[in-house]
Tab-separated table of C-alpha atoms in Angstrom:
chain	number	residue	atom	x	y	z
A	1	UNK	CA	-49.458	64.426	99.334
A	2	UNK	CA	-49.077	67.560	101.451
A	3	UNK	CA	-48.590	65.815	104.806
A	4	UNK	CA	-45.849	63.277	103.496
A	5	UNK	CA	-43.738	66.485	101.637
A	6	UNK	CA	-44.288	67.719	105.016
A	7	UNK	CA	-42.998	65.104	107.087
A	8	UNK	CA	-39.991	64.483	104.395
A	9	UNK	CA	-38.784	68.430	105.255
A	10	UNK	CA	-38.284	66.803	108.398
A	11	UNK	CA	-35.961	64.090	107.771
A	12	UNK	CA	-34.081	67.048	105.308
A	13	UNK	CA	-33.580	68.841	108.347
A	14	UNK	CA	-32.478	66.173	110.364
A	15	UNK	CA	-29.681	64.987	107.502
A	16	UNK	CA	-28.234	68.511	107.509
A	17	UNK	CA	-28.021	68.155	111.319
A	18	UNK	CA	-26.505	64.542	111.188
A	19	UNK	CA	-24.154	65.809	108.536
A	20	UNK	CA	-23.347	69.144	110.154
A	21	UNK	CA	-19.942	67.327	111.244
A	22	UNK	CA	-18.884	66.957	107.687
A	23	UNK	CA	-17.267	70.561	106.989
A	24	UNK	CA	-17.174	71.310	110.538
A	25	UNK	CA	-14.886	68.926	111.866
A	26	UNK	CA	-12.018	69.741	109.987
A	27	UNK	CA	-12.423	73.521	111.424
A	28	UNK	CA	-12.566	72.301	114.631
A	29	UNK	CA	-9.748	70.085	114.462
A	30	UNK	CA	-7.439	73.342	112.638
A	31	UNK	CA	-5.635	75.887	114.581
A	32	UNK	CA	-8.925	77.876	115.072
A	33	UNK	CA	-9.717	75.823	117.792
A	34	UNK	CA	-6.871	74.711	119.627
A	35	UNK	CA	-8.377	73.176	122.423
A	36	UNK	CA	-10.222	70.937	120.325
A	37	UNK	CA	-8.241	67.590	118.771
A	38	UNK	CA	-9.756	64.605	116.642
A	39	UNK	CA	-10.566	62.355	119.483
A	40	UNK	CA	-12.766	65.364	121.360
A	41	UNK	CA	-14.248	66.181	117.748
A	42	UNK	CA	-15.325	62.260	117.291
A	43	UNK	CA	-17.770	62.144	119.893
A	44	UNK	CA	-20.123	64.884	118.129
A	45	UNK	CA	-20.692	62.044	115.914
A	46	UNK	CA	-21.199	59.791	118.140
A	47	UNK	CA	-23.543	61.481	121.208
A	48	UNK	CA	-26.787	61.640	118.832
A	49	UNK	CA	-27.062	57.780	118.342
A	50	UNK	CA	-26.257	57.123	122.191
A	51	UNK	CA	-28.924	59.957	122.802
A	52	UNK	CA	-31.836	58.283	120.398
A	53	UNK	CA	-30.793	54.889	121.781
A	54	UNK	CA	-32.126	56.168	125.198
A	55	UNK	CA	-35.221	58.822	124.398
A	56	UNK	CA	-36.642	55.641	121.513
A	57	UNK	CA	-38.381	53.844	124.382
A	58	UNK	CA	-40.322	57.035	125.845
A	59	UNK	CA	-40.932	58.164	121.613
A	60	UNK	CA	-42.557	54.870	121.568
A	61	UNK	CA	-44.749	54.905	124.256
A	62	UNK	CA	-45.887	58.583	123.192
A	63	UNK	CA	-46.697	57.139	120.070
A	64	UNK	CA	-49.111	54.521	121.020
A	65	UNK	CA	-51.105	56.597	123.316
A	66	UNK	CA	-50.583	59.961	121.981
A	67	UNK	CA	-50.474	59.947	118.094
A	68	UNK	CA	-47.762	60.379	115.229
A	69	UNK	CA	-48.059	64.191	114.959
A	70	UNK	CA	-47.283	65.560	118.246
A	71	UNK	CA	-43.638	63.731	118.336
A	72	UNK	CA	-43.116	64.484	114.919
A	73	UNK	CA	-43.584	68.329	115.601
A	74	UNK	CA	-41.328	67.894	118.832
A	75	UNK	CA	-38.631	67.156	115.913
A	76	UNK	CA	-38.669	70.680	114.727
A	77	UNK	CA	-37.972	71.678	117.957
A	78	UNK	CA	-35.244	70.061	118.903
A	79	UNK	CA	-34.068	70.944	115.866
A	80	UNK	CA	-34.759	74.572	116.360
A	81	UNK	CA	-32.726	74.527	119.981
A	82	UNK	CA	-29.830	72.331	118.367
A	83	UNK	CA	-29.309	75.219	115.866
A	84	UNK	CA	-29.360	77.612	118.943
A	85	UNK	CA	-26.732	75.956	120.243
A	86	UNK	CA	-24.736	76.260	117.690
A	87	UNK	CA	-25.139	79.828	117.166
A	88	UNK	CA	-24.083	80.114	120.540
A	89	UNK	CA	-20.942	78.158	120.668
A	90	UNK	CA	-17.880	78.808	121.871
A	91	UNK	CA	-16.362	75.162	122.401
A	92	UNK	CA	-16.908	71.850	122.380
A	93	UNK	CA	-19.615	71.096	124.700
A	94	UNK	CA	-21.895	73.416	124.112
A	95	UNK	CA	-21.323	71.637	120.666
A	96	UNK	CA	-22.157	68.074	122.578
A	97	UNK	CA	-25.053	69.879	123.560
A	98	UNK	CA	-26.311	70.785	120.560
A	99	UNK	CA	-26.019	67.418	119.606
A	100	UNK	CA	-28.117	66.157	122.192
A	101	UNK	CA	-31.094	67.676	120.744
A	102	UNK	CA	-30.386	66.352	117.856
A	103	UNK	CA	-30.482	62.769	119.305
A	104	UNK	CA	-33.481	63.329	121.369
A	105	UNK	CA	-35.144	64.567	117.450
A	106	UNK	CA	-33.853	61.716	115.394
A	107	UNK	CA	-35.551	59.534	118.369
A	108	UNK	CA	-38.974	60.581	116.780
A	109	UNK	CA	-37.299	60.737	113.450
A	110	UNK	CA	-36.747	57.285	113.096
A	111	UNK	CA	-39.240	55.642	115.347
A	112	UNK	CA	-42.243	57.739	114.118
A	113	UNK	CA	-42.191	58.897	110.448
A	114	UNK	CA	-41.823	56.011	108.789
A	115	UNK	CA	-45.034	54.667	111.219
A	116	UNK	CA	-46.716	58.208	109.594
A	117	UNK	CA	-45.746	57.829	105.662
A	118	UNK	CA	-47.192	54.277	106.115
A	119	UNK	CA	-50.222	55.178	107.531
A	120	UNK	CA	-51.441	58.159	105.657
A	121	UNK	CA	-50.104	56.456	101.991
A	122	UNK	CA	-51.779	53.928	99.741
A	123	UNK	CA	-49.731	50.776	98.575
A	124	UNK	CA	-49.899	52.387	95.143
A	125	UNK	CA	-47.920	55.055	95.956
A	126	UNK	CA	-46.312	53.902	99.615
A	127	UNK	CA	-42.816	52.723	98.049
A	128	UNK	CA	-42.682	56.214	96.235
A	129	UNK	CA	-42.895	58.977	99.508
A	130	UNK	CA	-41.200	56.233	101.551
A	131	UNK	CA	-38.011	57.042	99.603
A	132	UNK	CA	-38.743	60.700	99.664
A	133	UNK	CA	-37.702	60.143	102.620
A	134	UNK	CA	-34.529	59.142	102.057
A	135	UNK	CA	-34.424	61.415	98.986
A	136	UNK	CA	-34.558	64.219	101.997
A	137	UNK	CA	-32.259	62.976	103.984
A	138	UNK	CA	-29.373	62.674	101.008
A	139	UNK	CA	-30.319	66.137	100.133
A	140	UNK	CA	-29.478	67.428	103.281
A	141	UNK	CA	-26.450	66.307	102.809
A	142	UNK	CA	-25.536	68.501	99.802
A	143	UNK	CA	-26.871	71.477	101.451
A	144	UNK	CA	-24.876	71.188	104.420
A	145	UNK	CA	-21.845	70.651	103.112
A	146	UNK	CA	-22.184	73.430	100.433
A	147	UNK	CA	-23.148	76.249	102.906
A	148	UNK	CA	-20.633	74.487	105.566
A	149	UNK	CA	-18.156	75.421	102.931
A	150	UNK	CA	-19.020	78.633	101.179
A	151	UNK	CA	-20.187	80.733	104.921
A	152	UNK	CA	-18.949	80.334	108.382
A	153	UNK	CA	-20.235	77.703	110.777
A	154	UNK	CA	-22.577	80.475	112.659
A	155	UNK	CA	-23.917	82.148	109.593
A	156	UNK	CA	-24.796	78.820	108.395
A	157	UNK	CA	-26.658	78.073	111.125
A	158	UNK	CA	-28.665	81.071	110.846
A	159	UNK	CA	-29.474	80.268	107.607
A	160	UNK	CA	-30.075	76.238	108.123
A	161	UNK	CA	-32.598	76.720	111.192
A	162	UNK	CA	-35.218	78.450	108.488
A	163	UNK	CA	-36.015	74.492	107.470
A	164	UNK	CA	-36.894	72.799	110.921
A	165	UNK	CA	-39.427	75.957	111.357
A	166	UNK	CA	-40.736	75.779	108.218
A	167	UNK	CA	-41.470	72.256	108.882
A	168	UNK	CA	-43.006	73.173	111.950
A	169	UNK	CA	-45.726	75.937	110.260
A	170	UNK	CA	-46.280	73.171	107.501
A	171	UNK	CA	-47.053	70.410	109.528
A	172	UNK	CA	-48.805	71.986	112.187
A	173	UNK	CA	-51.734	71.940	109.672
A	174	UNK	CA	-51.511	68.082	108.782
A	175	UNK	CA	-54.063	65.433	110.188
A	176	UNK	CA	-53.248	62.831	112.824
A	177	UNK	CA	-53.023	59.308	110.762
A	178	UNK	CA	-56.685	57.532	110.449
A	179	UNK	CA	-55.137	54.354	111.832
A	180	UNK	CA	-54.003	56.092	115.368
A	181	UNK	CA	-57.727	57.784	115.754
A	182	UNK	CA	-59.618	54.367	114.726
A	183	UNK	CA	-57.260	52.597	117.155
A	184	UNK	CA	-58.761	55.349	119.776
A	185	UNK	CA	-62.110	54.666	119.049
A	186	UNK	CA	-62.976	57.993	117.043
A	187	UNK	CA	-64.045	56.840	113.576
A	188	UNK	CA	-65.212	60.806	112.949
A	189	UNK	CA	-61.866	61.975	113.393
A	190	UNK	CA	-60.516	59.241	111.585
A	191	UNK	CA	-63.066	59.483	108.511
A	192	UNK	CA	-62.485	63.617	108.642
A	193	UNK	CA	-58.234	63.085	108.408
A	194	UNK	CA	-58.912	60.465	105.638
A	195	UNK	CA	-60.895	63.541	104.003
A	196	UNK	CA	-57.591	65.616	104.252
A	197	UNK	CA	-55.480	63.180	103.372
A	198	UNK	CA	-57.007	61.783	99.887
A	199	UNK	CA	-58.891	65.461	99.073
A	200	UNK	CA	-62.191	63.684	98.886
A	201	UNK	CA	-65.089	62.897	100.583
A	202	UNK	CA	-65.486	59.769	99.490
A	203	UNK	CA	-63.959	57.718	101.505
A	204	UNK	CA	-66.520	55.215	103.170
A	205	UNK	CA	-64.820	52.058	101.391
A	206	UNK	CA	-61.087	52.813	102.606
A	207	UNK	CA	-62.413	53.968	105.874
A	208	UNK	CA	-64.017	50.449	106.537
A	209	UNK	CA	-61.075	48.495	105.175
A	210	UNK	CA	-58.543	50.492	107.480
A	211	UNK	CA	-61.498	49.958	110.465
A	212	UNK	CA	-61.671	46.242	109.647
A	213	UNK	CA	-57.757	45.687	109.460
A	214	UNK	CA	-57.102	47.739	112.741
A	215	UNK	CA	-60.009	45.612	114.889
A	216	UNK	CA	-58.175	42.585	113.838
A	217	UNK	CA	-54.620	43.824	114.831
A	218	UNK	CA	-55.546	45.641	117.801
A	219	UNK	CA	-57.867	42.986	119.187
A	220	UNK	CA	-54.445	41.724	121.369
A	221	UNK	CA	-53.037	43.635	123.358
A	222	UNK	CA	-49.411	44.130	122.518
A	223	UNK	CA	-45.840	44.670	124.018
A	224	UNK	CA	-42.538	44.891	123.591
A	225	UNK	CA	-41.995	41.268	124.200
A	226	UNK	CA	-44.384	40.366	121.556
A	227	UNK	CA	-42.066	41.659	118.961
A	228	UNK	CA	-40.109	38.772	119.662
A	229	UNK	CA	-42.598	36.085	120.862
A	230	UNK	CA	-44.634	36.178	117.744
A	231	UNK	CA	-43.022	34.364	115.082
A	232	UNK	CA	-44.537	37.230	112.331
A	233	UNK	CA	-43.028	40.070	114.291
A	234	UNK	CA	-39.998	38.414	115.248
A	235	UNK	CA	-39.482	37.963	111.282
A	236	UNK	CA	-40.012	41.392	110.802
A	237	UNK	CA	-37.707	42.590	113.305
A	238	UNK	CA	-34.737	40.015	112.055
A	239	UNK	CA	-35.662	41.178	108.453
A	240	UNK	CA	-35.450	45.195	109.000
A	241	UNK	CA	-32.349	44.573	111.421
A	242	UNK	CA	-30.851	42.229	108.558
A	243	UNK	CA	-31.295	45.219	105.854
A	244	UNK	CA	-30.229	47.982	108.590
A	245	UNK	CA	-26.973	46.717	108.835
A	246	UNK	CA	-26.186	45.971	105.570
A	247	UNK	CA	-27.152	49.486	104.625
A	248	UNK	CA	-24.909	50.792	107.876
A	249	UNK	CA	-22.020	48.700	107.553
A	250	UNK	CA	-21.578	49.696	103.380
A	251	UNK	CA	-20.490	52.704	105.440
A	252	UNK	CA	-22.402	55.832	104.057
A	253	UNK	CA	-23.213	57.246	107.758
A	254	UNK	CA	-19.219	56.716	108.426
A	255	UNK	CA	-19.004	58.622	104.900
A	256	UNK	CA	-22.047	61.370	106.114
A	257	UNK	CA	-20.262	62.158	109.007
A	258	UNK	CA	-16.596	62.639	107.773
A	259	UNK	CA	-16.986	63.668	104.177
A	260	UNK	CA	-14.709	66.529	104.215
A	261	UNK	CA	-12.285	64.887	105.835
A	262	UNK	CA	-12.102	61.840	103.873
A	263	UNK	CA	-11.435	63.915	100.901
A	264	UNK	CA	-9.398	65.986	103.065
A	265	UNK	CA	-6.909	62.830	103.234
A	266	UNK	CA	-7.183	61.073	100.535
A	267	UNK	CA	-6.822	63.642	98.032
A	268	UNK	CA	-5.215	66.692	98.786
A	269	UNK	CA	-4.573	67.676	95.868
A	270	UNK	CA	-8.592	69.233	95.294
A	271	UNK	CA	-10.178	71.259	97.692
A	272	UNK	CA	-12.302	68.941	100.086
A	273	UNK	CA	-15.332	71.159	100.225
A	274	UNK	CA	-15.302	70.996	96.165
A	275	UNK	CA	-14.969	67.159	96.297
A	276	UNK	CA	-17.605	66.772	99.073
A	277	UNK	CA	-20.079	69.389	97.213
A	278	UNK	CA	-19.185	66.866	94.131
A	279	UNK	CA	-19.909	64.099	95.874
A	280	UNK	CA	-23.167	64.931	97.571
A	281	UNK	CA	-24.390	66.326	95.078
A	282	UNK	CA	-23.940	62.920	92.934
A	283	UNK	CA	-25.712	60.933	96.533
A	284	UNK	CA	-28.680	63.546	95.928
A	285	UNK	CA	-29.465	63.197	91.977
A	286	UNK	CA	-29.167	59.208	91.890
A	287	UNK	CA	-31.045	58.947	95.331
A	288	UNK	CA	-34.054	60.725	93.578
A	289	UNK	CA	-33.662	58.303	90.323
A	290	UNK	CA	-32.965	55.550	92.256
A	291	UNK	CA	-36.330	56.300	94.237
A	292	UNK	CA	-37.586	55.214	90.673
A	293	UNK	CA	-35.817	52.328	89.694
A	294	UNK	CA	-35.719	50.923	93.471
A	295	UNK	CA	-39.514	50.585	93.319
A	296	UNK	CA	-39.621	49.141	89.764
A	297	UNK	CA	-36.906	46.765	90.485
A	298	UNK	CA	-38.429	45.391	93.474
A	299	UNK	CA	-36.949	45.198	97.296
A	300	UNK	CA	-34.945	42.168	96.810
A	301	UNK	CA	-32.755	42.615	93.404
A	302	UNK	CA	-32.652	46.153	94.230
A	303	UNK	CA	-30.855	45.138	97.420
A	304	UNK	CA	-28.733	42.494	95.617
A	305	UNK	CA	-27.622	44.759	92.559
A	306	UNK	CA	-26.568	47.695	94.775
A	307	UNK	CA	-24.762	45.381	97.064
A	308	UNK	CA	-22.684	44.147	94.350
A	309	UNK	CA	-21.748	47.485	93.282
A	310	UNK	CA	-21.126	48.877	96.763
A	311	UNK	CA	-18.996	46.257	97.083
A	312	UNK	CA	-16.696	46.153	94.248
A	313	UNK	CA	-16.346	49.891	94.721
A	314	UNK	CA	-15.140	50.037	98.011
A	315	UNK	CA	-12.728	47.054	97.372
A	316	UNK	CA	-11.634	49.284	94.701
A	317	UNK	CA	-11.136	53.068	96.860
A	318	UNK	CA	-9.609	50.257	99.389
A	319	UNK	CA	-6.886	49.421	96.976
A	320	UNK	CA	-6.232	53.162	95.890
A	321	UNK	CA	-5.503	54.135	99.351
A	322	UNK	CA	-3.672	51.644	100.622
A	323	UNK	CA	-1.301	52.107	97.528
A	324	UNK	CA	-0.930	55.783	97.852
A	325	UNK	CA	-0.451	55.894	101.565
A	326	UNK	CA	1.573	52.539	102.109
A	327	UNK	CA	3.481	52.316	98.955
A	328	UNK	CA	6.129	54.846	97.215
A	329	UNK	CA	4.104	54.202	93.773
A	330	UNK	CA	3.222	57.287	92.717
A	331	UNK	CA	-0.504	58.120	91.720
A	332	UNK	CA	-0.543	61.582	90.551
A	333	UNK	CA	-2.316	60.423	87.004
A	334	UNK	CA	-4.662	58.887	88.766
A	335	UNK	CA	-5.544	61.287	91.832
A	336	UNK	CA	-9.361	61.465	90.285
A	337	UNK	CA	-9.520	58.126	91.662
A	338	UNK	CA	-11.338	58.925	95.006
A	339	UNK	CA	-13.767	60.905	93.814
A	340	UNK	CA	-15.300	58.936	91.137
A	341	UNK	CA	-15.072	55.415	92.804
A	342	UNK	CA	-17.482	57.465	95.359
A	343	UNK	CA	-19.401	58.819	92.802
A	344	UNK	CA	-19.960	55.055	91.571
A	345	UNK	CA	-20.789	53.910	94.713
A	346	UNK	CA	-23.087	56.479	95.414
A	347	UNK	CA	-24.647	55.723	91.780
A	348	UNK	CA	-25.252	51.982	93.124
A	349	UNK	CA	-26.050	52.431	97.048
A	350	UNK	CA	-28.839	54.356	95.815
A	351	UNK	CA	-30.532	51.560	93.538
A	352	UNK	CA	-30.892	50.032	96.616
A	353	UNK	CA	-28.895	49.717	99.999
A	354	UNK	CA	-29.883	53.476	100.391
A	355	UNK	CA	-33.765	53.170	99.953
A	356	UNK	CA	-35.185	49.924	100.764
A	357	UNK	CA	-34.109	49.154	104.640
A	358	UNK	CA	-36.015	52.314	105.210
A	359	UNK	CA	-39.100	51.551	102.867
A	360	UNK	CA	-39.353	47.939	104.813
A	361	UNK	CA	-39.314	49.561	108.064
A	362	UNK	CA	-42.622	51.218	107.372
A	363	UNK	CA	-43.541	48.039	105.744
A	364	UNK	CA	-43.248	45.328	107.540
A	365	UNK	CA	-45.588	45.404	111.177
A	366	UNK	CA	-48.995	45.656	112.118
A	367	UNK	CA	-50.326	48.561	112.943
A	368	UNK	CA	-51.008	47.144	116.751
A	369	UNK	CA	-47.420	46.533	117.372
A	370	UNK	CA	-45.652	49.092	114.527
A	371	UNK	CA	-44.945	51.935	117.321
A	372	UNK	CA	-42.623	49.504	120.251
A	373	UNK	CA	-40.954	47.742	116.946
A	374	UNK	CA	-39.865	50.888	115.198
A	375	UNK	CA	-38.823	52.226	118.826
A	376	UNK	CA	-36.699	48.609	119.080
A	377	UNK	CA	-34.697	49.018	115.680
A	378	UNK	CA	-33.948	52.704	116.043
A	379	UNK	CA	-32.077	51.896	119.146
A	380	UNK	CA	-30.496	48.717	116.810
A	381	UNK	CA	-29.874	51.232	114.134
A	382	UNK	CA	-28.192	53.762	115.839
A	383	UNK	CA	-25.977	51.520	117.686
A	384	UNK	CA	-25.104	50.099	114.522
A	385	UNK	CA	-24.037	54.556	113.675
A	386	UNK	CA	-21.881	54.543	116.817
A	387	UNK	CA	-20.155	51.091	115.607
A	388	UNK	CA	-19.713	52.417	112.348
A	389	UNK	CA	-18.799	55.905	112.978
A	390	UNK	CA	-16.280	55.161	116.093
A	391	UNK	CA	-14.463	52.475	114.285
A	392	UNK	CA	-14.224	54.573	110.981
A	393	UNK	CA	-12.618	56.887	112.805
A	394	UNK	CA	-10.690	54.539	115.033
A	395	UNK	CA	-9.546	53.096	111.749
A	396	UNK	CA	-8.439	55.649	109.884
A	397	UNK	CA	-6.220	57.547	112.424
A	398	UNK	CA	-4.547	54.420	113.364
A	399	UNK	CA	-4.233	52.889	110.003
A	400	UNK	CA	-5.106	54.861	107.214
A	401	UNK	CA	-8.403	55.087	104.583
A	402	UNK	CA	-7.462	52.021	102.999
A	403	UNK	CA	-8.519	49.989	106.169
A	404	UNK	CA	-11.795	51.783	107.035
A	405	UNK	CA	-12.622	50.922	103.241
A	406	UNK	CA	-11.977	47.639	103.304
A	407	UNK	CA	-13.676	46.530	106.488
A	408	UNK	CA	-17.240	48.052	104.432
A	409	UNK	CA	-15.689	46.243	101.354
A	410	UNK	CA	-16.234	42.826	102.851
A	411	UNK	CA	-19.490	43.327	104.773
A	412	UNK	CA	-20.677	44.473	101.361
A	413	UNK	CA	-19.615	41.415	100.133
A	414	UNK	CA	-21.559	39.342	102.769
A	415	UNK	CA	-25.231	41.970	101.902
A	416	UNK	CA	-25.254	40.310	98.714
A	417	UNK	CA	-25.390	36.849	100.159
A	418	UNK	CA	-27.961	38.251	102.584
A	419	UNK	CA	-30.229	40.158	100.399
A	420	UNK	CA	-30.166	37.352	98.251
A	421	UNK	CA	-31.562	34.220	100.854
A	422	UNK	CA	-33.563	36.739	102.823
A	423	UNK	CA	-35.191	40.101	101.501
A	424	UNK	CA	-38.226	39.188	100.932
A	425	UNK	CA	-40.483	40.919	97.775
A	426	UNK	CA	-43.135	43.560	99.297
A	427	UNK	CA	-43.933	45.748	96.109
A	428	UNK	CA	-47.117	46.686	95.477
A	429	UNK	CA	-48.292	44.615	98.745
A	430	UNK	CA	-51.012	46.076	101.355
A	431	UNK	CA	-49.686	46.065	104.738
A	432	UNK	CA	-52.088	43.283	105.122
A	433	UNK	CA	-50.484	40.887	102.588
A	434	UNK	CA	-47.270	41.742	103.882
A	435	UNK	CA	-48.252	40.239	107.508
A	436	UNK	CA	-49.855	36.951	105.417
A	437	UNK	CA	-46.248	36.352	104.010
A	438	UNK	CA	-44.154	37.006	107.169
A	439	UNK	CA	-46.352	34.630	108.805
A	440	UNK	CA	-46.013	31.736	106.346
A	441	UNK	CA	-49.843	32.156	104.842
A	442	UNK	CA	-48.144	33.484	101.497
A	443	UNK	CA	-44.601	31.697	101.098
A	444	UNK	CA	-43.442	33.991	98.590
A	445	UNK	CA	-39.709	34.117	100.082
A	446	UNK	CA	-37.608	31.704	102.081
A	447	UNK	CA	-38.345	32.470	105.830
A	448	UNK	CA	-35.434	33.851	108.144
């Protein structure tokens, strides 16, 4: 329990990072920095994902031959420096370098923790602390963007880098994962982190299933082709890329990123940093009841009931905004709008969209190939943050709100198709029975 709270401060730390952009872009766009315009301010968005895209292969290799703790402590470091930074700064690129830390970080971020919370959890409780850990990272997000607002951008940071080193003097005391030592050969080590990890000593039974399961999975030797080769990995890889997108292209990392500003357009009439605290807040208290109704639904109809909702929300804000800002119709009665249509859709993302793609990501491989695949789809992921991001922005400065919301309208549209023909239903599966129905031996879903 203590090394998964653990490793979910981390992905806390790394939301308030990612979302660091939200009340600081406005201020960087304002008179206080002159030098600095909307284009220039875009690309601090936009450098972590291009960064991750080309540290993931090197996390992964450091994985397989050097454990899940060491890279996952190397995130509270680069967290540590990317604060630094911005303590420091003066203008924009020592900003873009403060973001490169960040990208090297979310490298192990995303290719290594969700390897951890699925090695060191039991299915009982695996769906649970795998959405802690997107509990964290929509909690960072209402932290951020309340001290963004309420205490200036290098006070904040001051007070923000206190998390990534508390992560670091928490963690430093957690095991590596029984699955990486038994993979090494050292069944002591692995039987005396199993001890840490369940509080007990007796362990003999679990230790000989997770022995049993690795010797079969490891007795290939593996490589980054063979996450496409195999027909069970290539599933898996089409099946977490599937759910990635859908979850991207809803737009809530285009919505992360430029919160403020959003609000900042589309209703000036309330203070943005009000409306953004407002709406954060609303991401962080469904996200943690979600947690609990996400694993009770199931992955599929989770993923299908939240896409509908996402989707008839959006169309909705779409509508608002293109009447306000292209029409002379005049929407003062109605100027709440924004704010709850994103309360709604942060009400349904969560039952869903905002959980599962990250609780099948730590589902869905073999421990033998689990390190190159989740190295693959973080590059596929945050390509899919640039996309988003870039053409949110693109979007909106060259035709207004109503477009950006539209565009995620219709691909949320499409995720309900998707989810529908091709999530498939892992709840309450070992990783074991989850590799029997990717490779056909338990047809529980229709195949990709």
């Amino acid at each position: 329990m203590v090394s998964n709270f653990s490793s979910a401060i981390s992905s806390l730390s790394a939301s308030i990072l990612f979302t660091w952009t939200s009340p600081t872009i406005p201020i960087l766009i304002s008179n206080e920095f002159p030098n600095i315009n909307i284009d220039l301010a875009s690309y601090l968005t936009v450098i972590p994902p291009i960064v991750t895209i080309l540290v993931s292969p090197f996390c992964s290799i450091l994985t397989e031959n050097y454990g899940r703790k060491y890279p996952l402590l190397a995130i509270g470091v680069c967290h540590i420096c990317s604060w630094i930074c911005i303590m420091l700064g003066e203008d924009i690129y020592i900003f873009y370098l403060s973001r490169i830390f960040f990208g090297i970080a979310d490298a192990a971020m995303f290719g290594v923790l969700p390897v951890y919370i699925a090695e060191v959890t039991t299915p009982k409780v695996r769906g649970t602390w795998g959405n802690a850990m997107g509990f964290g990272i929509f909690l960072g997000q209402l932290i951020m963007n309340t001290i963004g607002y309420y205490f200036d951008m290098k006070i904040a940071a001051y007070i923000l880098v206190t998390i990534p080193i508390s992560f670091l003097a928490l963690f430093l005391t957690m095991p590596e994962t029984p699955y990486f030592y038994l993979m090494k050969g050292k069944k002591e080590q692995a039987e005396k982190s199993l001890k840490q990890l369940r509080r007990s000593d007796n362990v003999s039974e679990e230790l000989n299933r997770i022995s049993d399961d690795v010797q079969k999975l490891i007795s290939a030797k593996t490589s980054f082709k063979d996450c496409f080769s195999n027909k069970t990995n290539r599933k898996a890889v089409l099946l977490v890329t599937l759910t990635r997108g859908i979850q991207q292209m809803s737009g809530i990392s285009a919505f992360a990123v430029y919160t403020q500003l959003i609000f900042q357009e589309g209703m000036p009439e309330m203070d943005r940093g009000i409306s953004s605290i407002i709406y954060t807040a609303s991401l962080t208290i469904f996200a943690f009841f979600g947690s609990i109704i996400c694993d009770k639904l199931g992955r599929k109809k989770s993923m299908v009931i939240s896409s509908t909702g996402c989707a008839l929300c959006l169309t909705a804000e779409s509508v608002y905004f293109y009447l306000k800002q292209e029409t002379s119709l005049n929407l003062t009665n109605i100027s709440w709008f924004p704010i709850a249509g994103m309360i709604l859709y942060v009400i349904v993302f969560c039952l869903g969209m905002g959980l599962t793609p990250m609780l099948l990501l730590s589902e869905m491989f073999s421990t033998s190939i689990r390190g190159k695949a989740t190295g693959i789809l973080t590059i596929i992921y945050c390509i899919y943050i640039t996309i988003t991001t870039k053409v949110f922005q693109l979007l909106t400065t060259n035709c207004g709100l109503f477009a950006s919301f539209g565009m995620f309208a219709i691909f949320s549209y499409l995720s309900i198709i998707l989810s529908y023909l091709y999530v498939p239903e892992t709840k309450g599966k070992t990783l074991e029975e989850i590799q029997e129905i990717l490779s056909g031996v338990k047809n529980v879903n229709k195949p990709v």
